[in-house]
């Protein structure tokens, strides 16, 4: 193994990991470099007929080369070098999740254009004094540009109003000169810790003590994991902002992970208010030029704040100072495609390897984090009070067995009455239903057949606003049918059950004068649309918000006093081991949107299961009893976080061949001590994107190395190329 940052002379045989998803490449290949390189350097790597990004991991030995003629790699900019802690992090991710190192490198080098030199643009600067110009307009342009560095045509147009024709004419007349320039950094993102110009909010005694603990840990520059556990509206963001400020003062970089890109615009505004500059955003909807700028500043060690989705964890920070995971309990931190990593867990690992603090923030912490506190792995910081004069909302149940909604209606009389009273007082209402679209399924009243997706074993969801049926798994869509595809009867297809669109119809019928808006992933597809929606709420242009789980995440609506949960039973009573925990988290977060300012809040939960422990814990504000019961049940069953799980999923087009392969794998299972193999069995979602799916589930104690067990098992088996085998370590979804 080469020394950590060893320099390797030109033309020396080297080992390079290509950032590729090619199945036959499991690790490094041998090359020569046409210039000196060092371990961790990113290089342009020939692979077949194309060039990919690669990373140098050391010198090759004679056995690696074995007389081969080696292709040549070309180093990128010397700055484009991954630090030892970043390389160690990537290696850990690959080994923990049993993924190819090249796929993890691909996430860390996800902006290939950032590695290439920017083309020079043309800038213009003054080469004459204003009195040499023959018109007032030209004199003003020269005054504005006097003493300035060369600026682009767009910048000059914005500064002076000059047209391109005028600028080029002034160049021709010798008043301006055109020169090639490199693009410069946008000052709105400039994060100088010694020049923080924003407004620091006055903290309460409780908040100030928490903030000092976090800031001191950042100043010490050593690893500590904190669970920042505060009720909704307790000011957790303002508290961890002090840790971010401490990192910036030390000239370091701060990463804040967010569970939902719809939160990014509002978060950007809060960050700008606190620090006087904007954080760099990082998510899938970002344009290539912004992604390029963020990636380059990260790898160069520029002091910065990045607020992003889970993939921001793989930005190649040269000089990290703190990592924050906001809403750490959210399952959206788990990547379900490609490399199946959990960003919260890997954020803790990244911080430990970089020897910096990590802050996990939540009003409803995950059981995993609470158990880590119990075991002394995390330091627990509690915030018990809401900020300012806001109190906790009053939560009550509406027993649908006693006061049901009318037929083909979804709002019970008590909830309708409460909505009317809130509207009379000019207060805002949130109606929560965690179902997208108009109806979760459509049924033929003649033959009773449900309309299913042709690609998946899932019901098609009715989206009435678009006039179509959609699959929420593969994206298939079709026009709403007038004839049953099964029995050919006309006009008998009926949407069944409520979604947010159907709820919107009822609200329109009952409260025709109320202004309403739907907040779901179908309606809010970009951060800009989310910002537009929030502004409408803040400006009192919306009276009733109808939302899915997107609306539960970190939003602050000062005039919202009533939350109505239309179906509090969704998620209860299923087979998911986390079902109760997830329902408690979601309902607590939704309830936390009510009464966050001076007006008291009220939460009404419609339920057919009023005795459910989750609901009883909410109305009695008894979180501790609920968590204790969840811990006891998981511990008794040796389920996470007290035991370990891993899934092995086979998928392919031929179901019979798939089942035959699965049975062969079961027969080849070597029976490891302390490990239980369950399956094979058809997955709950048996067909997905026209591929049949079969699952194995492995269960063990915490002490067992399941990765080694799975690797040993799969090494004994040859899986045909027509069958895909996916390993899911520590799964959170069991579909």
XYZ file of C-alpha atoms in Angstrom:
735
model
C 0.000 0.000 0.000
C 1.404 3.429 -0.919
C 1.986 6.094 1.753
C -1.061 8.269 2.398
C -0.107 11.154 0.089
C 2.871 9.658 -1.759
C 4.117 11.480 -4.861
C 4.693 9.216 -7.850
C 7.091 10.211 -10.685
C 6.027 10.566 -14.297
C 5.736 7.317 -16.323
C 5.697 5.141 -13.180
C 3.046 2.392 -13.408
C 0.135 3.365 -11.142
C -3.137 1.906 -9.881
C -6.248 3.926 -10.728
C -9.874 3.403 -9.667
C -12.163 4.495 -12.535
C -15.418 6.219 -11.540
C -17.589 3.776 -13.411
C -20.589 1.507 -13.056
C -19.191 -1.173 -15.365
C -19.996 -4.516 -13.710
C -16.690 -6.231 -14.528
C -14.552 -3.534 -12.893
C -14.373 -4.268 -9.187
C -11.421 -2.116 -8.197
C -8.310 -0.554 -9.686
C -6.688 -0.855 -13.120
C -3.056 -0.218 -14.066
C -1.945 2.854 -16.077
C 0.951 5.250 -16.556
C 0.732 8.992 -15.909
C 2.094 11.550 -18.378
C 3.070 13.810 -15.442
C 3.958 13.352 -11.753
C 0.912 12.416 -9.646
C 0.150 11.690 -6.020
C -2.162 9.319 -4.213
C -5.713 10.696 -4.236
C -5.239 12.776 -7.380
C -8.058 12.783 -9.920
C -6.977 11.907 -13.447
C -8.541 11.661 -16.888
C -8.649 7.910 -17.451
C -9.055 6.078 -20.789
C -11.549 3.241 -20.484
C -12.393 1.495 -23.723
C -13.293 4.195 -26.222
C -14.121 6.853 -23.630
C -12.484 8.938 -20.939
C -13.739 8.753 -17.347
C -12.653 10.315 -14.076
C -10.256 8.151 -12.099
C -8.420 8.375 -8.778
C -4.797 7.360 -8.196
C -4.530 4.946 -5.261
C -0.835 4.096 -5.469
C 2.010 2.659 -7.514
C 1.458 -0.607 -9.388
C 3.731 -3.600 -8.872
C 5.087 -6.045 -11.440
C 2.324 -8.568 -10.759
C -0.297 -5.922 -11.586
C 1.336 -5.139 -14.930
C 2.394 -8.633 -16.051
C 3.964 -7.391 -19.291
C 0.959 -5.302 -20.378
C 1.250 -2.162 -22.464
C -0.263 0.478 -20.199
C -2.496 3.305 -21.320
C -1.734 6.815 -20.124
C -3.760 8.939 -17.707
C -3.631 12.730 -17.588
C -3.807 14.520 -14.212
C -6.391 17.236 -13.740
C -5.579 20.435 -11.828
C -3.287 19.765 -8.831
C -6.058 21.083 -6.539
C -8.263 18.201 -7.612
C -6.889 15.796 -5.055
C -9.003 13.909 -2.504
C -7.778 14.164 1.080
C -6.835 11.053 3.096
C -9.969 11.349 5.269
C -12.180 11.665 2.160
C -10.558 8.607 0.600
C -10.938 6.660 3.818
C -14.611 7.696 3.963
C -15.233 6.481 0.409
C -13.498 3.192 1.178
C -15.693 2.711 4.267
C -18.873 3.407 2.287
C -17.910 0.880 -0.394
C -17.075 -1.819 2.152
C -20.059 -1.190 4.453
C -22.633 -1.249 1.664
C -20.805 -3.889 -0.431
C -20.529 -1.535 -3.394
C -17.829 -1.128 -6.000
C -15.292 1.612 -5.106
C -15.727 3.129 -8.569
C -19.422 3.788 -7.925
C -18.623 5.630 -4.701
C -15.930 7.650 -6.508
C -18.539 8.484 -9.143
C -20.641 10.161 -6.430
C -17.629 12.148 -5.205
C -16.751 13.260 -8.756
C -20.343 13.842 -9.846
C -19.578 17.023 -11.820
C -17.113 15.933 -14.532
C -17.240 19.385 -16.123
C -15.751 20.843 -12.918
C -12.512 18.998 -13.621
C -12.002 20.684 -16.966
C -10.608 24.176 -17.324
C -13.195 26.851 -17.997
C -13.068 28.458 -21.388
C -11.877 32.041 -21.073
C -14.591 34.647 -21.491
C -14.134 38.155 -22.859
C -13.976 41.028 -20.391
C -13.836 44.765 -21.075
C -11.978 47.510 -19.207
C -11.400 51.223 -19.665
C -8.210 52.345 -21.454
C -9.216 55.993 -21.784
C -10.394 58.734 -19.435
C -13.998 60.016 -19.535
C -12.965 63.365 -21.055
C -11.678 61.515 -24.130
C -15.202 60.339 -25.010
C -17.295 62.436 -27.391
C -20.748 61.685 -25.914
C -22.226 61.888 -22.414
C -23.265 58.221 -22.615
C -19.717 57.080 -23.367
C -18.335 59.357 -20.646
C -20.659 57.748 -18.075
C -19.612 54.245 -19.165
C -15.929 55.148 -18.751
C -16.620 56.707 -15.319
C -18.313 53.496 -14.148
C -15.516 51.257 -15.447
C -12.615 53.453 -14.336
C -10.261 51.522 -12.042
C -12.285 48.291 -12.307
C -11.053 44.854 -13.279
C -12.251 43.643 -16.708
C -15.976 42.840 -16.592
C -18.167 40.702 -18.827
C -20.584 42.210 -21.296
C -23.524 41.124 -19.123
C -22.023 42.758 -16.015
C -21.367 46.030 -17.861
C -24.885 46.006 -19.268
C -26.286 45.573 -15.752
C -24.008 48.294 -14.356
C -24.371 50.935 -17.063
C -27.246 49.937 -19.336
C -24.858 49.921 -22.307
C -25.677 47.715 -25.290
C -23.270 45.262 -26.889
C -23.156 47.500 -29.959
C -22.007 50.475 -27.863
C -19.320 48.466 -26.054
C -17.892 47.059 -29.287
C -17.909 50.503 -30.896
C -15.975 51.910 -27.918
C -13.414 49.116 -28.332
C -13.057 50.014 -32.009
C -12.511 53.665 -31.062
C -9.809 52.787 -28.506
C -11.833 53.730 -25.402
C -12.263 50.159 -24.097
C -10.113 47.052 -24.494
C -11.322 43.462 -24.732
C -9.235 40.889 -22.858
C -9.706 37.179 -22.014
C -10.656 36.643 -18.342
C -11.507 33.729 -16.066
C -14.910 33.741 -14.355
C -14.691 35.005 -10.766
C -16.528 33.835 -7.666
C -19.980 35.190 -6.922
C -19.662 37.402 -3.826
C -23.166 36.560 -2.601
C -21.733 33.196 -1.475
C -18.530 34.644 0.060
C -18.207 33.070 3.522
C -15.564 35.048 5.426
C -15.971 34.065 9.079
C -14.376 37.334 10.217
C -16.912 39.403 8.262
C -20.242 37.770 9.176
C -22.681 40.623 8.603
C -26.064 39.050 9.281
C -28.407 39.528 12.218
C -27.817 37.193 15.160
C -31.084 36.357 16.885
C -31.115 36.819 20.653
C -31.072 33.346 22.160
C -32.871 32.189 25.283
C -30.829 30.916 28.225
C -31.626 27.325 27.176
C -30.641 27.968 23.556
C -27.480 29.880 24.479
C -26.211 27.025 26.653
C -26.813 24.526 23.846
C -25.183 26.813 21.267
C -22.089 27.271 23.440
C -21.661 23.513 23.825
C -21.783 23.044 20.052
C -19.573 26.042 19.212
C -16.956 24.974 21.769
C -16.816 21.514 20.188
C -16.217 23.054 16.751
C -13.474 25.281 18.175
C -11.749 22.230 19.692
C -11.699 20.578 16.229
C -12.289 17.058 17.475
C -14.966 14.456 16.797
C -18.098 14.487 18.941
C -21.575 13.376 17.881
C -24.434 15.491 19.258
C -28.160 14.775 19.203
C -29.845 18.203 19.263
C -33.291 17.161 20.472
C -35.799 20.008 20.757
C -39.560 20.359 20.499
C -40.958 21.823 17.262
C -40.355 25.572 17.191
C -37.612 25.488 19.855
C -35.000 27.225 17.680
C -32.745 24.276 16.846
C -31.631 25.941 13.600
C -30.536 29.125 15.389
C -28.636 26.995 17.885
C -26.639 24.999 15.345
C -26.016 28.174 13.319
C -23.640 29.146 16.148
C -21.605 26.016 15.469
C -21.554 26.916 11.769
C -20.379 30.451 12.639
C -17.544 29.002 14.725
C -16.411 26.847 11.794
C -16.405 29.874 9.483
C -14.386 31.936 11.976
C -11.734 29.218 11.817
C -11.730 29.430 8.003
C -13.352 26.016 7.651
C -16.273 24.538 5.710
C -19.738 23.647 7.021
C -22.132 21.074 5.570
C -25.848 21.118 6.459
C -27.896 18.214 5.130
C -31.610 18.834 4.511
C -34.188 16.068 3.955
C -36.190 17.843 1.270
C -35.090 20.200 -1.538
C -38.365 22.106 -1.071
C -36.833 23.337 2.206
C -33.756 24.771 0.509
C -35.114 28.176 -0.552
C -36.536 28.993 2.891
C -33.343 27.728 4.516
C -31.261 29.851 2.155
C -33.144 32.952 3.318
C -32.616 32.112 7.003
C -28.913 31.524 6.416
C -28.566 34.815 4.544
C -30.319 36.646 7.372
C -27.998 35.122 9.984
C -24.646 35.311 8.177
C -25.037 37.990 5.513
C -24.260 35.609 2.653
C -26.102 32.766 0.966
C -25.237 29.115 1.469
C -24.298 27.078 -1.552
C -27.251 24.832 -2.364
C -26.694 21.284 -3.590
C -29.439 19.105 -5.024
C -30.429 17.282 -8.203
C -32.267 20.274 -9.672
C -29.184 22.510 -9.653
C -27.715 23.662 -12.966
C -24.295 22.431 -14.062
C -22.586 25.815 -13.623
C -23.652 26.087 -9.968
C -22.728 22.461 -9.271
C -19.344 23.098 -10.876
C -18.719 26.154 -8.678
C -19.729 24.372 -5.456
C -17.629 21.279 -6.204
C -14.535 23.367 -6.966
C -14.808 25.473 -3.818
C -15.304 22.327 -1.747
C -12.174 20.574 -3.061
C -10.078 23.763 -2.831
C -10.956 24.230 0.848
C -12.646 27.610 0.415
C -14.576 28.601 3.589
C -18.207 27.930 2.717
C -21.596 26.748 3.899
C -23.286 24.049 1.811
C -26.947 23.243 2.418
C -27.943 20.217 0.433
C -29.615 16.897 -0.121
C -27.993 13.622 0.955
C -25.600 13.584 -2.034
C -23.857 16.698 -0.638
C -22.180 14.322 1.805
C -19.928 13.194 -1.060
C -18.656 16.663 -1.940
C -14.846 16.536 -1.640
C -14.423 19.058 1.206
C -10.756 19.899 1.750
C -11.231 21.638 5.120
C -14.472 20.568 6.855
C -15.323 22.070 10.243
C -18.779 20.745 11.129
C -21.523 18.524 9.684
C -25.207 19.068 10.533
C -28.015 16.622 9.701
C -31.305 18.522 9.997
C -34.416 16.398 10.696
C -32.107 13.426 11.239
C -35.040 11.028 11.644
C -36.204 11.427 8.031
C -36.139 8.278 5.890
C -35.430 10.416 2.815
C -31.790 10.380 3.948
C -31.701 6.770 2.780
C -30.732 6.399 -0.886
C -32.884 3.681 -2.478
C -31.259 3.492 -5.933
C -27.632 2.887 -6.898
C -25.375 2.929 -3.823
C -27.921 2.377 -1.044
C -26.383 4.463 1.744
C -27.945 6.221 4.735
C -26.724 9.824 4.737
C -27.300 10.291 8.482
C -25.172 7.298 9.430
C -22.495 8.137 6.874
C -22.452 11.783 8.059
C -21.457 10.516 11.499
C -18.727 8.394 9.894
C -17.510 11.303 7.762
C -17.240 13.542 10.824
C -15.391 10.881 12.816
C -12.833 10.318 10.052
C -12.364 14.093 9.610
C -12.144 14.593 13.402
C -14.906 17.209 13.512
C -18.255 17.463 15.342
C -21.496 16.204 13.814
C -24.884 17.556 14.926
C -28.024 15.467 14.421
C -31.045 17.732 14.863
C -34.676 16.671 15.306
C -37.869 17.213 17.279
C -38.599 13.503 16.869
C -35.267 11.665 17.022
C -34.901 8.233 15.494
C -34.783 5.272 17.840
C -31.280 4.564 16.498
C -30.027 7.962 17.678
C -31.752 7.713 21.064
C -30.168 4.301 21.656
C -26.774 5.745 20.670
C -27.316 8.412 23.342
C -28.208 5.671 25.834
C -25.002 3.807 24.968
C -22.832 6.910 25.354
C -21.998 7.247 21.652
C -23.840 10.564 21.228
C -24.066 13.575 23.540
C -27.697 14.573 24.183
C -28.708 18.255 24.081
C -32.377 18.940 24.904
C -34.497 22.018 24.141
C -37.808 21.773 25.989
C -39.419 25.150 25.214
C -40.724 26.822 22.094
C -39.080 30.090 21.143
C -40.678 33.385 22.252
C -44.281 33.388 23.457
C -45.366 30.309 21.489
C -46.757 27.370 23.445
C -47.250 23.757 22.422
C -50.508 23.050 20.546
C -53.502 21.342 22.132
C -53.918 17.884 20.510
C -57.256 16.042 20.481
C -58.664 12.934 18.810
C -61.820 12.782 16.713
C -63.212 9.246 17.011
C -64.668 8.483 13.579
C -66.606 5.607 15.120
C -68.639 8.166 17.065
C -68.600 11.198 14.756
C -67.985 9.905 11.217
C -67.737 12.006 8.094
C -70.703 12.042 5.727
C -70.827 9.418 2.978
C -68.203 10.162 0.306
C -66.840 12.963 2.478
C -63.642 12.884 4.515
C -63.980 15.740 7.010
C -65.884 14.918 10.202
C -68.358 17.438 11.725
C -65.983 18.464 14.582
C -63.169 19.166 12.113
C -65.474 21.084 9.747
C -66.664 23.186 12.698
C -63.088 23.926 13.822
C -62.064 24.955 10.286
C -65.005 27.362 10.084
C -64.098 28.991 13.410
C -60.449 29.407 12.415
C -61.424 31.029 9.104
C -63.792 33.416 10.914
C -60.827 34.590 13.021
C -58.701 35.076 9.856
C -56.382 32.271 10.918
C -54.799 29.711 8.619
C -55.573 25.990 8.543
C -53.486 22.984 7.516
C -55.267 19.807 6.423
C -52.834 16.908 6.312
C -53.373 13.768 4.246
C -50.347 11.722 3.259
C -51.747 10.615 -0.103
C -50.841 12.232 -3.386
C -53.308 12.592 -6.244
C -57.092 12.281 -6.201
C -57.623 8.673 -5.079
C -55.211 5.844 -4.189
C -56.952 3.381 -6.497
C -59.734 3.003 -9.063
C -62.234 0.137 -9.089
C -64.639 -1.227 -11.699
C -68.065 -1.371 -10.040
C -69.112 -4.096 -12.478
C -66.359 -6.725 -12.108
C -64.657 -5.298 -8.941
C -61.241 -5.331 -10.646
C -58.741 -2.713 -9.498
C -56.790 -0.854 -12.195
C -53.140 -1.880 -11.864
C -49.903 -0.696 -13.452
C -48.789 -2.763 -16.482
C -45.181 -2.543 -15.251
C -45.633 -3.031 -11.494
C -47.834 -4.987 -9.111
C -49.270 -1.724 -7.784
C -52.561 0.113 -8.121
C -52.618 3.113 -10.400
C -53.335 6.359 -8.569
C -55.981 8.693 -9.955
C -54.721 12.228 -10.669
C -57.904 14.029 -11.627
C -56.275 17.408 -12.291
C -54.208 15.790 -15.053
C -57.031 13.470 -16.168
C -54.847 10.404 -15.832
C -53.809 7.380 -13.807
C -50.209 7.252 -12.558
C -47.925 4.673 -11.033
C -45.977 6.157 -8.134
C -43.289 3.491 -8.503
C -42.274 3.476 -12.179
C -43.873 6.703 -13.473
C -46.255 5.018 -15.950
C -49.265 7.171 -16.807
C -52.376 6.722 -18.939
C -55.587 8.610 -19.581
C -58.399 7.879 -17.134
C -60.286 4.941 -18.718
C -63.937 5.132 -19.742
C -64.081 1.361 -20.329
C -62.931 -1.285 -17.834
C -59.818 -3.002 -19.264
C -60.916 -6.271 -17.630
C -64.661 -6.676 -18.351
C -65.042 -3.969 -21.053
C -68.006 -2.386 -19.216
C -68.347 1.315 -19.997
C -68.650 4.086 -17.413
C -68.184 1.940 -14.300
C -64.662 2.969 -13.199
C -64.855 4.630 -9.770
C -61.989 6.316 -7.852
C -61.838 4.921 -4.305
C -60.544 6.670 -1.211
C -59.218 10.201 -0.754
C -56.039 11.898 -1.930
C -55.165 15.569 -1.513
C -56.916 16.508 -4.787
C -60.171 14.899 -3.639
C -59.843 16.578 -0.262
C -59.421 19.879 -2.106
C -62.784 19.302 -3.816
C -64.492 18.840 -0.462
C -62.856 21.970 0.946
C -64.058 23.927 -2.100
C -67.581 22.590 -1.557
C -67.687 23.337 2.180
C -65.713 26.600 2.229
C -66.167 28.184 -1.218
C -64.794 31.565 -0.123
C -61.602 30.144 1.370
C -58.403 30.379 -0.669
C -56.608 27.036 -0.707
C -53.374 25.549 -2.003
C -52.064 21.996 -2.337
C -48.527 21.302 -1.137
C -47.404 17.935 -2.530
C -44.589 16.636 -4.720
C -46.953 16.673 -7.721
C -47.719 20.379 -7.315
C -44.390 21.584 -5.886
C -41.734 20.215 -8.217
C -38.937 22.789 -7.743
C -37.506 24.912 -4.904
C -38.748 28.004 -6.777
C -42.350 26.736 -6.698
C -41.949 25.955 -2.993
C -40.756 29.511 -2.350
C -43.697 30.877 -4.331
C -46.104 28.777 -2.244
C -44.513 29.824 1.068
C -44.657 33.497 0.096
C -48.363 33.118 -0.629
C -48.853 31.617 2.848
C -46.753 34.304 4.569
C -48.635 37.057 2.710
C -52.008 35.608 3.809
C -52.973 34.725 0.240
C -53.836 31.157 1.291
C -56.354 30.298 4.011
C -56.269 26.495 3.882
C -53.131 24.483 3.116
C -53.751 20.917 1.972
C -50.551 18.925 2.194
C -48.757 15.592 2.215
C -45.677 14.743 4.297
C -43.736 17.489 2.475
C -45.578 20.080 4.560
C -44.463 18.495 7.844
C -40.763 19.262 7.414
C -39.495 22.368 9.155
C -41.928 24.993 7.837
C -42.881 27.984 9.985
C -46.285 29.562 9.292
C -46.954 32.255 11.956
C -50.706 32.594 11.286
C -51.438 28.859 11.158
C -53.388 27.838 14.273
C -55.320 24.709 13.267
C -53.953 21.415 11.960
C -56.434 18.741 10.916
C -55.059 15.266 10.240
C -57.605 13.639 7.940
C -56.423 10.040 8.443
C -54.204 9.586 11.494
C -54.326 5.794 11.047
C -52.224 5.698 7.864
C -49.076 3.737 8.689
C -50.522 2.047 11.772
C -51.185 -1.672 11.934
C -48.862 -2.656 9.080
C -45.970 -5.114 9.046
C -43.236 -2.430 8.976
C -41.162 -2.723 12.148
C -40.785 1.074 12.152
C -44.483 1.755 11.448
C -45.329 3.057 14.919
C -42.163 5.139 15.166
C -42.684 6.681 11.721
C -46.323 7.536 12.496
C -45.328 9.148 15.801
C -42.616 11.201 14.086
C -44.817 12.312 11.198
C -47.837 13.232 13.326
C -45.668 15.064 15.869
C -44.002 17.054 13.081
C -47.350 17.895 11.455
C -48.824 18.911 14.803
C -45.808 21.146 15.324
C -46.901 23.432 12.474
C -49.754 24.799 14.657
C -49.418 27.773 16.990
C -45.760 28.609 16.373
C -46.256 32.343 17.021
C -48.344 34.230 19.599
C -51.694 32.566 18.843
C -52.432 29.188 20.474
C -52.506 26.123 18.239
C -54.971 23.257 17.995
C -54.488 19.834 16.379
C -57.364 17.468 15.564
C -56.564 13.869 14.607
C -59.314 11.913 12.832
C -59.002 8.218 13.690
C -60.813 4.904 13.710
C -58.197 3.585 16.185
C -58.395 6.000 19.147
C -56.718 3.543 21.542
C -53.564 3.202 19.409
C -50.524 3.876 21.573
C -49.059 6.350 19.080
C -52.175 8.516 19.237
C -52.530 8.238 23.003
C -48.913 9.348 23.451
C -49.593 12.408 21.305
C -52.717 13.618 23.104
C -51.121 13.066 26.529
C -47.739 14.528 25.473
C -46.116 11.313 26.688
C -43.209 10.765 24.346
C -41.122 8.884 26.893
C -43.669 6.077 27.430
C -44.053 5.590 23.689
C -40.293 5.457 23.098
C -39.803 3.072 26.028
C -42.446 0.716 24.603
C -40.883 0.858 21.114
C -37.449 0.108 22.551
C -38.771 -2.826 24.562
C -40.562 -4.339 21.553
C -37.521 -4.000 19.286
C -35.136 -5.311 21.933
C -37.304 -8.364 22.626
C -37.447 -9.173 18.898
C -33.715 -8.401 18.435
C -34.630 -5.954 15.682
C -32.791 -2.705 14.844
C -31.356 -0.838 16.618
C -30.770 -3.876 18.884
C -30.156 -6.306 16.029
C -29.076 -6.115 12.409
C -30.880 -6.699 9.124
C -29.731 -6.990 5.532
C -31.730 -7.758 2.406
C -30.669 -9.491 -0.784
C -33.046 -8.755 -3.659
C -33.026 -10.657 -6.940
C -34.818 -9.175 -9.943
C -35.315 -10.195 -13.554
C -37.813 -10.507 -16.415
C -38.278 -14.311 -16.162
C -40.086 -15.119 -12.895
C -39.636 -18.908 -13.128
C -35.890 -18.562 -13.728
C -35.700 -16.034 -10.905
C -37.351 -18.393 -8.409
C -35.090 -21.239 -9.527
C -32.021 -19.067 -8.879
C -33.368 -18.015 -5.484
C -33.935 -21.638 -4.439
C -30.404 -22.532 -5.539
C -29.055 -19.666 -3.415
C -31.069 -20.892 -0.433
C -29.636 -24.387 -0.895
C -26.097 -22.937 -1.011
C -26.588 -20.971 2.214
C -23.671 -22.031 4.463
C -25.571 -21.572 7.789
C -23.468 -18.984 9.617
C -23.744 -19.071 13.388
C -25.915 -16.293 14.792
C -27.450 -15.434 11.409
C -31.004 -16.304 10.377
C -31.874 -16.446 6.675
C -35.519 -15.710 5.847
C -36.790 -16.460 2.356
C -36.705 -16.579 -0.539
C -40.127 -15.003 -0.915
C -41.717 -12.752 -3.514
C -41.184 -9.115 -2.535
C -44.294 -7.227 -1.356
C -43.981 -5.286 -4.622
C -43.550 -8.447 -6.688
C -43.235 -6.670 -10.048
C -41.370 -3.369 -10.416
C -40.586 -1.753 -13.774
C -41.390 -5.067 -15.508
C -38.900 -6.942 -13.355
C -40.051 -9.665 -10.972
C -38.532 -9.438 -7.502
C -37.605 -12.027 -4.873
C -36.204 -11.163 -1.435
C -34.032 -12.753 1.208
C -33.799 -11.154 4.648
C -30.827 -11.806 6.921
C -31.161 -11.188 10.649
C -28.386 -11.198 13.254
C -27.131 -9.651 16.477
C -25.216 -6.347 16.402
C -21.913 -8.183 16.819
C -22.145 -10.157 13.558
C -20.342 -8.814 10.487
C -23.212 -9.266 8.022
C -21.155 -7.846 5.167
C -18.612 -10.643 5.531
C -21.403 -13.219 5.764
C -23.108 -11.966 2.591
C -19.829 -11.708 0.662
C -18.891 -15.258 1.619
C -22.329 -16.527 0.579
C -22.451 -14.708 -2.771
C -18.879 -15.743 -3.632
C -20.113 -19.347 -3.751
C -22.759 -18.564 -6.362
C -22.678 -17.633 -10.044
C -25.642 -15.391 -10.803
C -26.647 -15.195 -14.503
C -26.307 -11.803 -16.189
C -30.074 -11.738 -16.800
C -30.645 -11.560 -13.035
C -29.728 -8.516 -10.975
C -28.624 -9.031 -7.370
C -28.933 -6.025 -5.045
C -27.656 -6.046 -1.462
C -29.353 -3.671 0.974
C -27.426 -3.274 4.240
C -29.479 -1.902 7.167
C -32.645 -1.523 5.051
C -35.351 0.959 6.030
C -37.825 -0.078 3.333
C -39.152 -3.582 2.834
C -41.184 -3.263 -0.372
